[in-house]
PDB file of C-alpha atoms in Angstrom:
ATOM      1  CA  UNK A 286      -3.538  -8.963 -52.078  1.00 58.00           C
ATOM      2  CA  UNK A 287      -6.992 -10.232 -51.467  1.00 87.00           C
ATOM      3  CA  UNK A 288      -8.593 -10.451 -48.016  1.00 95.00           C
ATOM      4  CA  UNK A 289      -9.433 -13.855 -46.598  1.00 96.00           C
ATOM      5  CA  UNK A 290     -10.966 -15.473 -43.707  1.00 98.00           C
ATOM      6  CA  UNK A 291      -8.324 -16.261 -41.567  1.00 98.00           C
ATOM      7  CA  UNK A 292      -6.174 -13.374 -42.298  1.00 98.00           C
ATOM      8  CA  UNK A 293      -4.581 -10.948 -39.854  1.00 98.00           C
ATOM      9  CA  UNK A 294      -6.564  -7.653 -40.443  1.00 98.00           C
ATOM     10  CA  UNK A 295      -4.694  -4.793 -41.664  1.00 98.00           C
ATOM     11  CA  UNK A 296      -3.577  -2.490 -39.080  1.00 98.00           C
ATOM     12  CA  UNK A 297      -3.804   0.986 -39.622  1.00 98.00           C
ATOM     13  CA  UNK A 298      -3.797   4.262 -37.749  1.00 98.00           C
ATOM     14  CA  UNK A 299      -7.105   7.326 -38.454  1.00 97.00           C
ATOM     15  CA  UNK A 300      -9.096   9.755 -37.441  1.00 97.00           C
ATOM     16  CA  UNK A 301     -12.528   9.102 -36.810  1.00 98.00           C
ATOM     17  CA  UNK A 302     -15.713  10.711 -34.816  1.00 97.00           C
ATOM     18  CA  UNK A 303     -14.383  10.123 -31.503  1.00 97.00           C
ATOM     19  CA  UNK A 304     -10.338  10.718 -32.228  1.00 97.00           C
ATOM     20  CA  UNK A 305      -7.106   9.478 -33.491  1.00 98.00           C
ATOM     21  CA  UNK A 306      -7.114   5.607 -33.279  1.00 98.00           C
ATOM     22  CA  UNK A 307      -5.016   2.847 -34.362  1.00 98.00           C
ATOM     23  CA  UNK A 308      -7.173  -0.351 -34.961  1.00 98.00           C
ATOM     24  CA  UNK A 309      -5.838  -2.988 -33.353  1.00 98.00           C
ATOM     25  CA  UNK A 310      -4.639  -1.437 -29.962  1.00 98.00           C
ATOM     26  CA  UNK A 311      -8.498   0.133 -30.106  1.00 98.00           C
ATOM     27  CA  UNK A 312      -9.507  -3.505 -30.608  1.00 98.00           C
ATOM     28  CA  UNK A 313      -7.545  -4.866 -27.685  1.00 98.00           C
ATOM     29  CA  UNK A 314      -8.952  -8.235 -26.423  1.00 98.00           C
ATOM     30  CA  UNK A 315     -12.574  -7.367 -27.512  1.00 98.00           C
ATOM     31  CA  UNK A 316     -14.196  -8.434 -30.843  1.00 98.00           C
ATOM     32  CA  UNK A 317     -15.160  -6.449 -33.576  1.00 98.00           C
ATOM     33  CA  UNK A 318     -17.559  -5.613 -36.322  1.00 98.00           C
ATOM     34  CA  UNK A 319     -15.963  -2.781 -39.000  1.00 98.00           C
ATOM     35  CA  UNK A 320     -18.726  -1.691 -41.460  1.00 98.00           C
ATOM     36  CA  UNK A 321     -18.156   0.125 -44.365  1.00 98.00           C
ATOM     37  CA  UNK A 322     -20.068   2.971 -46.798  1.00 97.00           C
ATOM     38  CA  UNK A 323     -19.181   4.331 -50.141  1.00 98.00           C
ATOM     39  CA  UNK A 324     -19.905   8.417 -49.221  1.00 97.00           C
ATOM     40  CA  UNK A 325     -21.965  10.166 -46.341  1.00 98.00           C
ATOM     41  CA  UNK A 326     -25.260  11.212 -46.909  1.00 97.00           C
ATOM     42  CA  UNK A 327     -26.789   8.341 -48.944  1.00 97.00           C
ATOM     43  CA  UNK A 328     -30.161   7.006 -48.017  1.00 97.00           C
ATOM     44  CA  UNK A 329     -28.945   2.980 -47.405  1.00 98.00           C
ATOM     45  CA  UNK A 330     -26.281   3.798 -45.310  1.00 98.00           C
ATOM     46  CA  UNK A 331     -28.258   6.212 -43.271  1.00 98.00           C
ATOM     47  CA  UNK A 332     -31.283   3.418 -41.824  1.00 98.00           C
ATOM     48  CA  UNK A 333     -27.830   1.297 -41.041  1.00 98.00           C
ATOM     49  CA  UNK A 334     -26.003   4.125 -39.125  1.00 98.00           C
ATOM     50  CA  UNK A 335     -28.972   4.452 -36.887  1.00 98.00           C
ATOM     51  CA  UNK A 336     -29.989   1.068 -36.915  1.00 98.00           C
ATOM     52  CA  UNK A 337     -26.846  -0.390 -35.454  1.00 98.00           C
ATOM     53  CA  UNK A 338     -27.025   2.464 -33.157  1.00 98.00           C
ATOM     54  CA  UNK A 339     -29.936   1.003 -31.411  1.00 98.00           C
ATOM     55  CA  UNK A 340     -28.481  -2.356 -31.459  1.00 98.00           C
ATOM     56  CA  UNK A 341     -24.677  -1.313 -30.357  1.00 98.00           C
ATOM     57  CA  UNK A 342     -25.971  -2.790 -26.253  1.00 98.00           C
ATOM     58  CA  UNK A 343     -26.119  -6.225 -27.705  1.00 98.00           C
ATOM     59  CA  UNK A 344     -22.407  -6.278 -29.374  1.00 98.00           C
ATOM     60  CA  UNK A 345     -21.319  -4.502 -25.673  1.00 98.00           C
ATOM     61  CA  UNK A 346     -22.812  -7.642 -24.287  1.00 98.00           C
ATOM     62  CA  UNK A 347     -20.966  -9.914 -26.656  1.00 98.00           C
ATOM     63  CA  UNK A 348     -17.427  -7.853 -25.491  1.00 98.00           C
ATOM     64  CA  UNK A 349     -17.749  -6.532 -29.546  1.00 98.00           C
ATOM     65  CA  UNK A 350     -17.054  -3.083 -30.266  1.00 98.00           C
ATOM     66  CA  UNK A 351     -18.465  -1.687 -33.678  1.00 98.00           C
ATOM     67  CA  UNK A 352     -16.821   0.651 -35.795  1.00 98.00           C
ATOM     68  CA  UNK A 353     -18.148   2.248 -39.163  1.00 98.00           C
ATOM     69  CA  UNK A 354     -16.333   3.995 -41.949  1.00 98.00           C
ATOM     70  CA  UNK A 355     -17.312   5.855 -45.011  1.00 98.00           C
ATOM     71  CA  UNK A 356     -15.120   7.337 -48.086  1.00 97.00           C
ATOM     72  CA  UNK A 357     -15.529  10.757 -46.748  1.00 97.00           C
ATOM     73  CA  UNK A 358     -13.971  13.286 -44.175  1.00 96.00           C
ATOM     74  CA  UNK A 359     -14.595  13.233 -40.308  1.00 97.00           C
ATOM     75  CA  UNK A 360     -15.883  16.340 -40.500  1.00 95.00           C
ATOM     76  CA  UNK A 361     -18.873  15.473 -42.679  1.00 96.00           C
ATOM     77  CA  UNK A 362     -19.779  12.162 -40.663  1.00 97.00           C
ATOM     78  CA  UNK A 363     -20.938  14.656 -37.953  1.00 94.00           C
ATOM     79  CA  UNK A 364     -23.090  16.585 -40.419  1.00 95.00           C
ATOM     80  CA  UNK A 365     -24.552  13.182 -41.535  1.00 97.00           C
ATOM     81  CA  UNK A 366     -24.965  12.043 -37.735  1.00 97.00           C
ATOM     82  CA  UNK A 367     -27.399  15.070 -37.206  1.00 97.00           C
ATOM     83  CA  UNK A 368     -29.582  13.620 -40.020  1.00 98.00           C
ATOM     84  CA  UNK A 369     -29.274  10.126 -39.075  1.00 98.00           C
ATOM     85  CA  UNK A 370     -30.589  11.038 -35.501  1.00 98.00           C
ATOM     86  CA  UNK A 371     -33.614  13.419 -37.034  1.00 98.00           C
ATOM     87  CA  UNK A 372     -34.714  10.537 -39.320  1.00 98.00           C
ATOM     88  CA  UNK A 373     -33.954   7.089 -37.551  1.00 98.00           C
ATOM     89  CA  UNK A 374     -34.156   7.957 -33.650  1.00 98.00           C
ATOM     90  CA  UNK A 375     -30.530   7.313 -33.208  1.00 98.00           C
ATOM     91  CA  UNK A 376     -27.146   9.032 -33.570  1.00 98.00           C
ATOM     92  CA  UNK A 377     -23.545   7.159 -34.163  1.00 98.00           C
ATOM     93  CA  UNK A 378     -22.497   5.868 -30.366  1.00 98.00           C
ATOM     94  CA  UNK A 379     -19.603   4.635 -32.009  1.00 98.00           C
ATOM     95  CA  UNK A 380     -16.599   5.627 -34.671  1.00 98.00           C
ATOM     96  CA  UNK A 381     -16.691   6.395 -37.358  1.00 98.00           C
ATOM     97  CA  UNK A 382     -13.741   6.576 -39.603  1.00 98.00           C
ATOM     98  CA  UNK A 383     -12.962   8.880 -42.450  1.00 97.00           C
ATOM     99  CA  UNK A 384     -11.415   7.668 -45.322  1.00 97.00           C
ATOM    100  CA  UNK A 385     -11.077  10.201 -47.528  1.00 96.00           C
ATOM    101  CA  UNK A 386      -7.502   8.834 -49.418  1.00 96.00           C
ATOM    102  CA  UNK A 387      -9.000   6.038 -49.369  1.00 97.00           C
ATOM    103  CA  UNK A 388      -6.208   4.203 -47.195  1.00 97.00           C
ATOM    104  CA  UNK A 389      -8.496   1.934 -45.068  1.00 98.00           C
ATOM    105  CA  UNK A 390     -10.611   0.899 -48.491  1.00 97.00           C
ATOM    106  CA  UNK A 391      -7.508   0.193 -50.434  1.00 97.00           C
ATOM    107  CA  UNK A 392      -6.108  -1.837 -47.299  1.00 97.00           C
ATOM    108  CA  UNK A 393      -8.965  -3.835 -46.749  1.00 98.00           C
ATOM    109  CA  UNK A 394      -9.505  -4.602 -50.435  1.00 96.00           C
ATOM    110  CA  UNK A 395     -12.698  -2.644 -51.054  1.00 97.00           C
ATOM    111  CA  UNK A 396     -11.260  -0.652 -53.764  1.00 96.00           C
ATOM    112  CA  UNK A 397      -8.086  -1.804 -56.011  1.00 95.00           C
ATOM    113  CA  UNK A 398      -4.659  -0.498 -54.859  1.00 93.00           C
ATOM    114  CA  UNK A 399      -3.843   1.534 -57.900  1.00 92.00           C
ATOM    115  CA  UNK A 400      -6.961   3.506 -57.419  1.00 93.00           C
ATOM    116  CA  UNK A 401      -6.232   7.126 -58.145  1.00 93.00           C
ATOM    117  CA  UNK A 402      -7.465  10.336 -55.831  1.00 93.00           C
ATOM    118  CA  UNK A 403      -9.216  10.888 -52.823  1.00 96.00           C
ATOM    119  CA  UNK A 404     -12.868  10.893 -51.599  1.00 95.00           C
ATOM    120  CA  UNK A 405     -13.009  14.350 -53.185  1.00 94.00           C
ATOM    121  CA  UNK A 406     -14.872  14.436 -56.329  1.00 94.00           C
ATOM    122  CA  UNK A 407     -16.101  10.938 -55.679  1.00 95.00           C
ATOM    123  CA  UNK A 408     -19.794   9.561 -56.448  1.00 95.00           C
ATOM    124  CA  UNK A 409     -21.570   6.840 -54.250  1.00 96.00           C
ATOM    125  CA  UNK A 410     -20.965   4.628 -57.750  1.00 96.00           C
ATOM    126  CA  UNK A 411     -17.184   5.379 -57.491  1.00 96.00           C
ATOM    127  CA  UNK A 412     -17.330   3.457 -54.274  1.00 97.00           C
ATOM    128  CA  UNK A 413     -19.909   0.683 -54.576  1.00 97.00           C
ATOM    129  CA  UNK A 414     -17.769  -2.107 -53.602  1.00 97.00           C
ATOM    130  CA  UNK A 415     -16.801  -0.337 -50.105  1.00 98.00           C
ATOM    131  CA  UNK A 416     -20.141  -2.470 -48.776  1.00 98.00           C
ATOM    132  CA  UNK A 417     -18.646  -4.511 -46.470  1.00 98.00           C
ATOM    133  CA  UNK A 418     -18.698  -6.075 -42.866  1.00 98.00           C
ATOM    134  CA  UNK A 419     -15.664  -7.782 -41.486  1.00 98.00           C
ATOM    135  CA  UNK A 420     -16.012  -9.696 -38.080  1.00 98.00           C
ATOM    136  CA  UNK A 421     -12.061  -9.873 -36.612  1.00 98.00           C
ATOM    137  CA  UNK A 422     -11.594 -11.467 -33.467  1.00 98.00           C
ATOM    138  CA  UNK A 423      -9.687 -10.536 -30.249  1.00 98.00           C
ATOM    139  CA  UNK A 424      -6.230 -12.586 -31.924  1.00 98.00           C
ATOM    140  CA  UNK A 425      -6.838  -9.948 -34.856  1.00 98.00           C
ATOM    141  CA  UNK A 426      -7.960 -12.373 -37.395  1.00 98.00           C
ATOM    142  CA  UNK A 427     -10.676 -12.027 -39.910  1.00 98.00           C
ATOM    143  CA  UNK A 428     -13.690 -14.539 -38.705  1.00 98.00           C
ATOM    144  CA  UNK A 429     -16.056 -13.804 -41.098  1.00 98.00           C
ATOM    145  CA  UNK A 430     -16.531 -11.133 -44.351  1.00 98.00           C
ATOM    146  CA  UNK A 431     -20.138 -10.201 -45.909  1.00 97.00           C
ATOM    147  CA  UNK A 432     -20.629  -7.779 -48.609  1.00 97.00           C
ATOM    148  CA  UNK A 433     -23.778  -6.176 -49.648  1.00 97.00           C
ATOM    149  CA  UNK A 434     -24.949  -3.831 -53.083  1.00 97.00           C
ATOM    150  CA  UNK A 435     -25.251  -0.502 -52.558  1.00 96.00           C
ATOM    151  CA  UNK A 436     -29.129  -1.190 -52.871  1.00 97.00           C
ATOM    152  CA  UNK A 437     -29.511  -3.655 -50.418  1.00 98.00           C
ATOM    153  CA  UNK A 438     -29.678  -2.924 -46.436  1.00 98.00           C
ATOM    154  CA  UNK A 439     -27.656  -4.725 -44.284  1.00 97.00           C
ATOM    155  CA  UNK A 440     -29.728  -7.347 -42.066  1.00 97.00           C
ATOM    156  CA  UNK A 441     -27.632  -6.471 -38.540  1.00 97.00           C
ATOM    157  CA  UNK A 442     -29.590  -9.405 -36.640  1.00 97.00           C
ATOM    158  CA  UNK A 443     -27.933 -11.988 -39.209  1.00 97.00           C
ATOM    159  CA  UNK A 444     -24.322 -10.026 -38.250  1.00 98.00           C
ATOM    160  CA  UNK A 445     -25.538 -10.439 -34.672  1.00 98.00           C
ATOM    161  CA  UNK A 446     -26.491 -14.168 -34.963  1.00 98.00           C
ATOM    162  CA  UNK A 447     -23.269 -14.985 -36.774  1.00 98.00           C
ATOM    163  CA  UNK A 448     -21.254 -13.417 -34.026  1.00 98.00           C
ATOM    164  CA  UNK A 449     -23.177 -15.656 -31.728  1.00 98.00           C
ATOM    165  CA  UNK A 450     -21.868 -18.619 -33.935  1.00 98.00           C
ATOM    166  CA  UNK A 451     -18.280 -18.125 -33.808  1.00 98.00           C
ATOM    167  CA  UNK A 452     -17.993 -16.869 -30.714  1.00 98.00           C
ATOM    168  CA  UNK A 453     -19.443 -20.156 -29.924  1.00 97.00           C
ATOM    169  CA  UNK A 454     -17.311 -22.179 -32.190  1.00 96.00           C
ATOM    170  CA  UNK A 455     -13.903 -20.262 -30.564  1.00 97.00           C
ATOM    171  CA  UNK A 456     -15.175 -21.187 -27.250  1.00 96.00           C
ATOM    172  CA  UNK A 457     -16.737 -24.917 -27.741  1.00 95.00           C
ATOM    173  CA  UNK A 458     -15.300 -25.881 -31.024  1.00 93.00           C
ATOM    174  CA  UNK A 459     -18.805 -26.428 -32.238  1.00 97.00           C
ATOM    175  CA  UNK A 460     -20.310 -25.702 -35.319  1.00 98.00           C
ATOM    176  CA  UNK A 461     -24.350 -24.461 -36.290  1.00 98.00           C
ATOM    177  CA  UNK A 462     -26.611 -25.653 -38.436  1.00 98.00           C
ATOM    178  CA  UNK A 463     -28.968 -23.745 -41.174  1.00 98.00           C
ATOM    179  CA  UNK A 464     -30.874 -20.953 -39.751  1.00 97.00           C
ATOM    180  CA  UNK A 465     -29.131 -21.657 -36.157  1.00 98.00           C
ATOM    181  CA  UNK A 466     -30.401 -19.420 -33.537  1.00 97.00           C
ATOM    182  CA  UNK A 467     -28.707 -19.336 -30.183  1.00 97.00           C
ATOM    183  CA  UNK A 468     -30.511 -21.911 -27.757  1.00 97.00           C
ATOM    184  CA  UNK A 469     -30.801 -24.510 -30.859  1.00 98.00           C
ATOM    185  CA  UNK A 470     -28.927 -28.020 -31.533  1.00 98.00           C
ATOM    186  CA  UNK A 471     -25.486 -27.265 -32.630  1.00 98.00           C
ATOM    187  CA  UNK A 472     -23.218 -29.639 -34.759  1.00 98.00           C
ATOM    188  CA  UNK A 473     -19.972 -31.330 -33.499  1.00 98.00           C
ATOM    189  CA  UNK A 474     -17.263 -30.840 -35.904  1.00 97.00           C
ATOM    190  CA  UNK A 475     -15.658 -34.085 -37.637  1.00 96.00           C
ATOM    191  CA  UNK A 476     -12.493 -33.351 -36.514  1.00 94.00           C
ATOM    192  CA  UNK A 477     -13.419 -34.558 -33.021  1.00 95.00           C
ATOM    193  CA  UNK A 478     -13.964 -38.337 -32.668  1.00 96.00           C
ATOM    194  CA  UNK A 479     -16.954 -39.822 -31.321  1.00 96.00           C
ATOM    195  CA  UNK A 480     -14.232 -41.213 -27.993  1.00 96.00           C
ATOM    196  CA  UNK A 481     -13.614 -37.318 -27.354  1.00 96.00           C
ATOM    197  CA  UNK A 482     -17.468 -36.740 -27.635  1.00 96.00           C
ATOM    198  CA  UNK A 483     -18.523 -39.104 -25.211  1.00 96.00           C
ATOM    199  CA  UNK A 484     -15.953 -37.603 -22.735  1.00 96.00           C
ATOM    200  CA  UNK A 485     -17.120 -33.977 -23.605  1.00 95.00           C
ATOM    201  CA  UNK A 486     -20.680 -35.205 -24.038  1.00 96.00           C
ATOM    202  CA  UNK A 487     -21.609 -37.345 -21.519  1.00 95.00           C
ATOM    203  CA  UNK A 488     -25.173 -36.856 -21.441  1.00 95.00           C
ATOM    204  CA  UNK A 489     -24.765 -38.165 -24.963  1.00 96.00           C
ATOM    205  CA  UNK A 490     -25.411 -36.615 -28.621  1.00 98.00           C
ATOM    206  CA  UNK A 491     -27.337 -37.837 -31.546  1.00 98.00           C
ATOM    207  CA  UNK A 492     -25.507 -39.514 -34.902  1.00 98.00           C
ATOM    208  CA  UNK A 493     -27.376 -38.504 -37.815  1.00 98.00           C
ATOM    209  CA  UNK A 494     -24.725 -40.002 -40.492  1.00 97.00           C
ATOM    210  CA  UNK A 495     -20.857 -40.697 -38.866  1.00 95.00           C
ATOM    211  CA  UNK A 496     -20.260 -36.875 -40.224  1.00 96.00           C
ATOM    212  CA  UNK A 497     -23.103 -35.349 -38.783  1.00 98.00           C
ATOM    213  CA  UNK A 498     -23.744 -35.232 -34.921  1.00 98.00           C
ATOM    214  CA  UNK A 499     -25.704 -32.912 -32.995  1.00 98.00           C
ATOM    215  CA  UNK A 500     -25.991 -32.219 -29.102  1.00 98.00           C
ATOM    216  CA  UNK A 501     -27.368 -29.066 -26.920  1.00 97.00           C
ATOM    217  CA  UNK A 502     -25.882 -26.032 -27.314  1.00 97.00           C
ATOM    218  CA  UNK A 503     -22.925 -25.887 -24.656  1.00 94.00           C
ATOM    219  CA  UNK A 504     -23.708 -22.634 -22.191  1.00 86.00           C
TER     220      UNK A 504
END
């Protein structure tokens, strides 16, 4: 069964870098960003790894925690966390999940079901569609999903800015614009009338077309 926005994410119980956890009790009432990688060791994933390393303080302040995965034992994610310190300045300060049966891809739809074997044996190519990022909030349900080539880094300030957005949108019922950045104009959603603007508005908000309406970004 596919994966959709809106969906309950699949629950599932594994070993990663720092333990035994099952996801959603880990999750609790926080958010969370799970990335994935098809194998350890491969030159992409490794800038990420570290990258999101450095940037883990700014999902802490958004009450996110982060969690990464890759299509290979635990034991080899610390091998690969030496060499992701030595060459981006930053180790994993998160988990990491190994998925070497392939359980958590198949679950999340990254690979198809009837996939055959283990991480074992296993090239990068094998598992080139285990590029995603799934946003879940604290009710367990999938916010957002973006998936990425093999080739192509992951931009981890757009994953930041959209968790800006819909943590906005489950707080204000607001939605933002192209190329939104926090602090900008945000859009009020159709589905709330221009009488239950003015009451939530009352310094007042601008009408574009009767669709689109914009006001200051609630705090």
């Amino acid at each position: 069964m596919s994966l959709r926005i809106g969906d309950t994410a699949p629950d599932f119980t594994a070993q990663t870098t720092q333990g035994t956890l099952n996801f959603h009790e880990w999750i609790g009432d926080s958010w969370c960003i799970l990335f994935s990688h098809p194998k350890d060791f491969t030159p992409v994933c490794t800038t990420e790894l570290g990258y999101m390393a450095k940037l883990k303080p700014e999902f802490d302040k958004r009450n996110t925690k982060i969690i990464g995965l890759s299509v290979d034992p635990v034991d080899n994610h610390a091998a690969w966390s030496k060499d992701i310190e030595e060459t981006q300045g930053a180790a994993p300060n998160y988990p990491m999940i190994g998925d070497d049966k392939l359980e958590v891809a198949k679950l999340y739809d990254m690979l198809p079901a009837e996939e055959p074997g283990s991480a074992e044996g296993r090239t990068p190519a094998d598992n080139a569609t285990v590029r995603s990022v799934f946003l879940i909030g604290p009710d367990k349900k999938v916010k957002a999903m973006l998936v990425y080539p093999m080739t192509s880094g992951r931009d981890f300030n757009e994953v930041l800015r959209l968790l800006d957005s819909v943590q906005l949108n489950a707080k204000h019922t607001v939605a933002t614009p192209v190329n939104w950045r926090p602090g900008d104009d945000v859009i009020i959603p159709p589905a709330v009338s221009d009488e239950e603007a003015k009451k939530k508005y009352p310094e007042g908000f601008t009408t574009i077309k009767p669709y689109l309406r914009t006001v200051k970004q609630p705090n």
